XYZ file of C-alpha atoms in Angstrom:
479
model
C 17.868 -36.446 59.699
C 17.852 -32.663 59.800
C 15.497 -29.828 61.118
C 15.022 -26.178 60.536
C 15.251 -25.766 64.710
C 18.564 -26.451 65.214
C 18.536 -26.286 69.145
C 16.551 -24.901 72.089
C 18.190 -23.348 74.728
C 17.214 -23.146 78.502
C 18.612 -20.949 81.334
C 18.602 -22.597 84.808
C 19.970 -21.425 88.023
C 21.341 -24.553 88.465
C 21.665 -27.354 85.542
C 22.151 -30.838 87.433
C 18.603 -31.608 88.114
C 17.412 -31.009 84.606
C 20.599 -32.640 82.894
C 19.757 -36.088 85.416
C 16.240 -35.430 84.160
C 16.813 -35.087 80.101
C 19.299 -38.131 80.501
C 17.612 -40.475 82.770
C 14.042 -39.452 81.677
C 14.181 -38.482 78.085
C 17.057 -40.184 76.902
C 19.151 -37.549 75.816
C 23.080 -38.017 75.414
C 25.350 -35.391 76.609
C 27.801 -34.461 73.424
C 29.218 -31.096 74.295
C 30.043 -28.572 76.687
C 31.123 -24.758 76.265
C 32.342 -22.904 79.885
C 33.292 -19.044 79.753
C 33.436 -16.429 82.064
C 29.796 -15.749 82.103
C 28.217 -19.113 81.118
C 28.341 -22.740 81.268
C 26.466 -24.651 78.792
C 25.644 -28.278 77.938
C 24.619 -29.972 74.840
C 22.152 -32.982 74.964
C 21.071 -34.506 71.771
C 18.433 -37.243 71.486
C 17.525 -38.171 67.567
C 17.701 -34.479 65.959
C 16.620 -32.722 68.972
C 19.338 -30.875 70.642
C 18.661 -29.076 73.562
C 21.328 -26.190 75.542
C 21.586 -26.032 78.989
C 22.875 -22.939 80.113
C 23.646 -21.417 83.474
C 24.759 -17.960 84.639
C 28.152 -18.319 86.172
C 28.507 -14.363 87.640
C 26.037 -11.956 88.775
C 26.857 -9.533 85.744
C 25.735 -7.935 82.964
C 26.463 -9.516 79.196
C 26.942 -6.493 77.669
C 29.699 -5.222 80.014
C 32.814 -6.620 78.144
C 35.835 -4.979 80.118
C 37.639 -7.100 82.905
C 37.620 -4.818 85.372
C 33.596 -4.706 84.961
C 33.247 -8.459 84.904
C 35.804 -9.808 87.162
C 36.525 -12.293 84.857
C 39.349 -15.364 85.030
C 42.674 -13.774 83.924
C 42.488 -15.917 81.004
C 39.500 -14.157 79.370
C 40.533 -13.382 75.595
C 40.316 -9.899 74.277
C 38.087 -9.434 70.975
C 39.407 -10.731 67.506
C 38.904 -8.252 64.847
C 38.855 -10.002 61.564
C 39.472 -8.790 57.864
C 35.779 -8.924 57.085
C 35.036 -6.485 60.091
C 33.461 -9.334 61.993
C 34.237 -9.789 65.754
C 34.407 -13.016 68.057
C 34.808 -13.117 72.007
C 34.453 -15.885 74.729
C 30.712 -14.958 75.165
C 29.638 -15.039 71.349
C 27.472 -17.518 71.899
C 26.590 -16.227 75.231
C 22.901 -15.074 75.848
C 20.378 -15.301 78.934
C 16.557 -15.546 79.588
C 17.164 -12.281 81.808
C 18.989 -9.950 79.439
C 18.406 -6.729 81.128
C 19.101 -8.047 84.743
C 21.995 -8.792 86.329
C 21.510 -12.325 87.945
C 19.212 -15.071 87.043
C 15.681 -14.472 88.031
C 13.320 -17.916 86.774
C 14.148 -20.923 84.936
C 13.339 -20.660 81.381
C 13.093 -21.985 77.816
C 14.094 -18.886 75.896
C 16.087 -19.187 73.118
C 14.909 -21.486 69.607
C 17.980 -21.395 67.168
C 16.914 -21.759 63.531
C 18.874 -22.614 60.521
C 18.215 -19.944 57.673
C 18.815 -19.185 54.368
C 20.407 -15.721 54.621
C 21.517 -14.590 58.535
C 22.065 -11.197 57.318
C 18.457 -10.564 55.436
C 16.287 -11.931 58.101
C 18.588 -10.277 60.497
C 17.687 -6.862 58.749
C 13.719 -7.978 58.794
C 13.949 -8.553 62.407
C 15.019 -5.042 62.982
C 12.822 -3.734 60.560
C 10.228 -5.011 62.607
C 11.166 -3.481 65.854
C 13.797 -6.456 67.364
C 17.104 -5.967 68.612
C 20.147 -7.589 67.522
C 22.372 -8.912 70.347
C 24.721 -10.430 68.208
C 25.335 -8.699 64.664
C 25.582 -11.124 61.780
C 28.946 -13.038 62.370
C 31.033 -15.466 61.164
C 32.932 -18.129 63.316
C 35.647 -20.956 62.028
C 36.891 -24.217 63.368
C 38.407 -27.127 61.692
C 34.985 -28.034 60.628
C 34.374 -25.099 58.678
C 32.311 -21.943 58.763
C 29.008 -21.158 60.429
C 27.484 -17.219 59.990
C 25.002 -16.588 62.569
C 23.281 -13.714 64.685
C 21.316 -13.618 67.856
C 17.912 -11.170 67.835
C 15.353 -10.852 70.119
C 11.508 -11.707 69.187
C 8.492 -9.924 69.763
C 7.233 -12.492 72.265
C 8.567 -11.757 76.043
C 11.993 -13.272 76.525
C 12.177 -15.636 73.651
C 15.309 -15.002 71.242
C 16.424 -16.730 68.039
C 19.918 -17.693 67.406
C 20.057 -17.240 63.336
C 22.376 -20.333 61.819
C 23.603 -20.570 58.418
C 25.645 -24.117 58.412
C 25.767 -24.916 54.800
C 29.495 -24.816 55.115
C 30.052 -26.569 58.681
C 30.143 -30.393 59.146
C 31.126 -30.285 62.891
C 29.005 -32.133 65.421
C 27.401 -29.033 67.130
C 28.780 -25.401 66.468
C 32.336 -24.039 66.768
C 33.601 -23.294 69.907
C 31.872 -26.290 71.736
C 34.112 -28.927 73.535
C 32.510 -32.441 71.850
C 32.268 -34.627 74.480
C 32.880 -38.588 74.266
C 32.971 -41.499 76.777
C 37.095 -40.941 76.613
C 37.714 -37.442 76.724
C 36.695 -36.516 80.147
C 40.024 -36.724 81.901
C 41.260 -33.342 81.567
C 39.906 -30.809 83.817
C 41.102 -27.223 82.491
C 42.379 -25.861 79.809
C 41.614 -26.613 76.027
C 43.252 -24.773 73.393
C 41.492 -23.839 70.037
C 42.035 -21.827 67.079
C 38.701 -19.634 66.231
C 38.844 -17.537 63.450
C 42.637 -17.533 63.445
C 42.502 -16.363 67.172
C 44.172 -18.338 69.845
C 41.419 -18.833 72.509
C 41.293 -20.726 75.807
C 38.219 -22.717 76.674
C 37.683 -23.862 80.426
C 35.996 -27.311 81.351
C 34.020 -27.750 84.455
C 34.940 -30.386 87.228
C 35.688 -33.379 85.175
C 33.809 -35.502 87.810
C 30.764 -33.829 86.894
C 31.465 -34.525 83.163
C 32.599 -38.000 83.931
C 29.070 -38.877 85.770
C 26.981 -37.426 83.092
C 28.602 -39.563 80.577
C 28.548 -42.522 82.232
C 24.731 -42.013 83.054
C 24.239 -41.191 79.552
C 26.086 -44.603 78.175
C 23.951 -46.608 80.836
C 20.910 -44.956 79.719
C 21.945 -45.229 76.143
C 22.360 -49.031 76.524
C 18.519 -49.453 78.161
C 17.455 -47.140 75.245
C 18.527 -49.313 72.659
C 17.294 -52.471 74.390
C 14.058 -50.693 73.967
C 14.347 -49.345 70.550
C 14.956 -52.846 69.846
C 11.527 -53.951 71.161
C 9.380 -51.368 69.906
C 11.345 -51.369 66.358
C 12.509 -47.669 66.008
C 14.169 -44.945 67.914
C 12.194 -43.651 71.337
C 12.354 -40.152 69.834
C 12.946 -38.491 66.313
C 12.794 -34.722 66.742
C 10.975 -31.945 68.131
C 7.538 -32.068 66.503
C 6.514 -28.465 67.842
C 7.209 -25.434 70.215
C 4.100 -24.117 72.045
C 4.318 -20.302 73.108
C 2.211 -17.968 75.636
C 1.189 -14.493 74.736
C -0.706 -11.904 76.579
C -4.780 -11.069 75.547
C -4.838 -10.051 72.008
C -1.043 -10.084 71.081
C -1.517 -13.600 68.652
C -2.169 -11.679 65.402
C 0.416 -9.188 65.645
C 2.888 -12.155 66.718
C 1.974 -14.129 63.674
C 2.718 -11.136 61.352
C 5.956 -10.669 62.882
C 7.092 -14.341 62.503
C 5.482 -14.484 58.707
C 7.546 -11.333 57.658
C 10.845 -12.145 59.506
C 10.822 -15.910 59.284
C 8.689 -16.716 56.169
C 6.415 -18.693 58.420
C 2.192 -19.073 57.668
C -1.035 -19.971 59.455
C -1.792 -23.197 59.892
C -5.205 -24.515 60.851
C -4.922 -26.364 63.576
C -8.422 -28.781 63.321
C -12.328 -28.471 62.089
C -13.308 -26.329 64.970
C -11.018 -23.514 64.152
C -11.596 -20.256 62.061
C -9.535 -18.045 60.246
C -9.971 -14.996 62.180
C -10.654 -16.313 65.687
C -8.379 -19.245 65.960
C -9.460 -22.125 68.251
C -11.475 -20.709 71.019
C -11.917 -22.598 74.573
C -14.186 -20.972 76.553
C -15.769 -22.572 79.611
C -13.349 -22.849 82.352
C -10.484 -23.114 80.342
C -10.278 -19.383 78.801
C -8.009 -19.932 75.654
C -7.311 -19.045 72.262
C -4.961 -21.226 70.229
C -3.347 -20.448 66.457
C -0.422 -22.167 64.646
C 1.992 -21.518 62.269
C 4.226 -23.566 60.162
C 7.436 -23.242 57.839
C 6.357 -21.789 54.547
C 8.612 -23.936 52.065
C 8.061 -21.642 49.216
C 9.157 -18.271 51.382
C 12.427 -16.890 49.258
C 13.739 -15.294 52.556
C 13.529 -17.656 55.337
C 14.053 -20.896 57.400
C 16.525 -23.536 55.685
C 16.364 -27.119 55.420
C 19.291 -28.678 54.316
C 18.008 -32.350 54.128
C 15.074 -33.637 55.578
C 11.943 -35.555 55.366
C 9.114 -33.759 54.557
C 7.261 -34.349 58.240
C 10.468 -33.924 59.994
C 11.796 -31.040 58.609
C 8.319 -29.023 59.277
C 8.535 -26.535 62.510
C 5.175 -25.954 63.712
C 4.567 -23.185 66.422
C 1.533 -23.100 68.609
C 0.307 -19.916 70.331
C -1.832 -19.998 72.855
C -3.620 -16.485 73.918
C -5.643 -16.274 77.412
C -9.373 -14.918 76.881
C -10.518 -11.825 78.521
C -12.438 -12.722 81.505
C -10.811 -15.602 82.360
C -7.931 -14.633 85.164
C -7.375 -18.002 86.588
C -6.906 -19.783 83.396
C -3.977 -21.826 83.090
C -2.698 -19.564 80.337
C -2.952 -16.876 82.732
C -1.066 -18.972 85.229
C 1.974 -19.262 82.997
C 2.342 -15.655 82.383
C 2.069 -14.941 86.391
C 4.373 -17.396 87.069
C 6.631 -16.875 83.934
C 6.590 -13.140 84.508
C 5.484 -12.762 80.846
C 4.965 -14.371 77.791
C 7.196 -17.068 76.583
C 7.776 -20.601 75.390
C 5.172 -23.133 77.021
C 6.199 -26.619 76.310
C 7.904 -28.493 73.758
C 6.904 -31.672 72.294
C 9.021 -34.497 71.187
C 8.077 -37.259 68.405
C 7.942 -40.598 69.214
C 7.169 -43.614 66.772
C 6.064 -45.966 69.618
C 3.661 -43.902 72.159
C 2.450 -46.662 74.730
C 6.058 -48.155 75.286
C 7.880 -45.063 75.014
C 5.872 -43.229 77.589
C 5.570 -46.300 79.835
C 9.242 -46.646 79.892
C 9.732 -42.778 80.355
C 7.243 -43.192 83.158
C 9.329 -45.541 84.847
C 12.412 -43.412 84.812
C 10.694 -41.169 86.992
C 8.861 -38.886 84.631
C 5.785 -37.799 86.108
C 2.868 -37.014 83.152
C -0.546 -35.587 83.851
C -3.727 -37.614 83.856
C -6.858 -36.752 81.805
C -9.888 -36.995 83.679
C -11.458 -40.619 83.925
C -14.654 -39.694 82.018
C -12.216 -38.891 78.626
C -11.601 -42.851 78.061
C -15.718 -43.539 78.582
C -18.234 -44.168 75.983
C -19.635 -41.221 74.228
C -16.172 -39.229 74.817
C -13.276 -40.822 73.390
C -13.639 -44.519 73.969
C -15.191 -44.820 70.563
C -12.332 -43.072 68.887
C -9.758 -45.256 70.703
C -11.561 -48.370 69.635
C -11.889 -47.071 65.642
C -8.193 -46.489 65.745
C -7.424 -50.516 67.239
C -6.112 -49.184 70.492
C -9.105 -50.462 72.394
C -6.911 -53.484 73.994
C -4.707 -50.402 75.457
C -7.438 -48.782 76.612
C -6.343 -49.165 80.403
C -2.508 -48.926 79.607
C -3.502 -45.562 77.831
C -5.678 -44.133 81.114
C -2.707 -45.384 83.466
C -0.459 -43.453 81.280
C -2.430 -40.381 80.726
C -2.282 -41.027 76.678
C -4.768 -38.881 74.895
C -5.945 -39.799 71.297
C -7.645 -37.739 68.679
C -8.650 -38.281 65.080
C -8.413 -36.203 62.336
C -11.441 -35.306 59.919
C -12.347 -32.808 57.433
C -9.975 -30.071 57.421
C -7.427 -31.970 56.468
C -9.040 -34.415 53.874
C -7.324 -33.383 51.017
C -4.460 -35.523 52.814
C -5.808 -38.955 51.924
C -4.035 -41.642 53.997
C -2.494 -44.474 51.263
C -3.788 -47.014 52.897
C -7.128 -45.727 53.584
C -6.442 -45.636 57.461
C -7.627 -43.332 60.235
C -5.474 -40.285 60.793
C -4.893 -39.632 63.909
C -2.747 -38.467 66.888
C -1.666 -39.512 70.378
C -0.435 -37.079 73.147
C 0.641 -37.041 76.805
C 1.806 -34.093 78.661
C 4.333 -33.686 81.986
C 3.851 -31.797 85.105
C 5.817 -28.324 85.452
C 9.682 -29.023 84.918
C 10.559 -26.112 87.180
C 9.749 -25.153 90.309
C 7.410 -22.435 88.826
C 4.485 -23.656 87.260
C 5.565 -22.749 83.612
C 7.498 -25.012 81.445
C 6.499 -28.795 80.636
C 7.374 -31.529 77.981
C 5.043 -33.418 75.525
C 5.362 -36.718 74.012
C 3.528 -37.067 70.686
C 2.874 -39.518 68.037
C 1.126 -38.551 64.555
C -0.321 -41.417 62.503
C -1.090 -39.657 59.397
C -2.263 -36.568 61.369
C -0.942 -32.863 60.946
C -3.135 -30.944 63.307
C -3.733 -31.002 66.934
C -7.009 -32.344 68.443
C -9.386 -30.098 69.918
C -10.514 -33.200 72.390
C -6.916 -33.251 73.571
C -6.144 -29.440 73.843
C -9.418 -29.734 76.203
C -8.285 -32.528 78.002
C -4.844 -31.115 78.934
C -6.625 -27.840 79.773
C -8.585 -29.940 82.130
C -5.699 -31.837 83.656
C -3.871 -28.441 84.354
C -6.831 -27.226 86.182
C -6.900 -30.371 88.150
C -3.193 -30.430 88.855
C -3.429 -27.032 90.457
C -6.348 -27.788 92.289
C -4.405 -30.713 93.948
C -1.520 -28.949 94.221
C -3.031 -26.076 96.499
C -5.064 -28.906 98.309
C -1.728 -30.485 99.258
C -0.446 -27.022 100.497
C -3.853 -26.581 102.729
C -3.218 -29.950 104.082
C 0.421 -29.471 104.861
C 1.196 -28.273 108.450
C 2.258 -24.780 108.627
C 5.796 -23.776 109.948
C 6.570 -20.878 111.886
């Protein structure tokens, strides 16, 4: 299974807590690692979803490449210049969430790496629309073939995109990463490799860390296999969508940028949305929602080497605060994140209730909708119509939301005449700041995003924030 979303990258001050959460809570497996003078990177995978966890090694600016400025390990290699004019160095994959600062400021999901048809052309388009090129188009090789890539900034806060062409590459991840297995964690230091004909050295972090992560991955993998057997399929399959937050009035400009640069197009989320205004949620929510998806007919843009129709889609949801709602959860993100960025990532599961129950038992905390959500006149009729009435109490216990899909997608008939619907659940914030969270979603014929669930999520966030404030007031003050 492939996806045009190659991987997402998360930059953190300390990586151990997040890695443990992804392994134990969401069933990810460590598959690779890269350690350079500036960054330690871990690669985790579940289904086709790949997360790269990046930790800044030193307080220094990425663009300062001289050894004197960096005070790096003496094994730091010089740049290699190739016959085609491309260059690589130990930091060719290195990029941070705080590019203009000398040290890590706030944990952030900041890099959505995309497979594209033509790295050079997409890079050119990004430049034309005001984006900056952090890495010019470059070829990098190893024994599995060649990858051409670049790294560019977007017009959305700290979000960058690594643009990747892998049609000539058969490796597990990307050149330059040490692929890990249960039996390859004995060595503690140098792995020599050949990248583009240049001899480089890659340093491996503490072998005890590697061994503990791999052992945890193995143990958790066995539990996941049992769970998959019980539910009759995988726990998670792929990333369903990425949700971003922009500033007031910026969504139209943002969507035009992604349409021109990447060949994406507007995607109507549900029956209550308008083309011009999007989905507007007033009252105490104060949010405008719009969405985009990959346009398969685009001549220049994203690439899908091989995938099913459903799994190859890339949806991007854009949330914009409404004027006059300074205390909305969207503005809370903007303030805590110190600007626009990626708010949440949704993992698709083919078995909602068993998956959420398992993940909850592993310590992942989910938001709960108000109790009225599951009552008559709100969602009870929809839950009953889709055959989940017997799971009503379980849904409420786990926080699972359900929304049916109506007329806007009526041209997409379910072949068996069944009701199209989706189920969703959202975690509490993953980082210390009230910013990024995860979503678990199951699509049962539905392609959009239910307005009822969006409202329920917003209200659950408001309740969560109120509870956190009450807890602070109850806590004894310290002097």
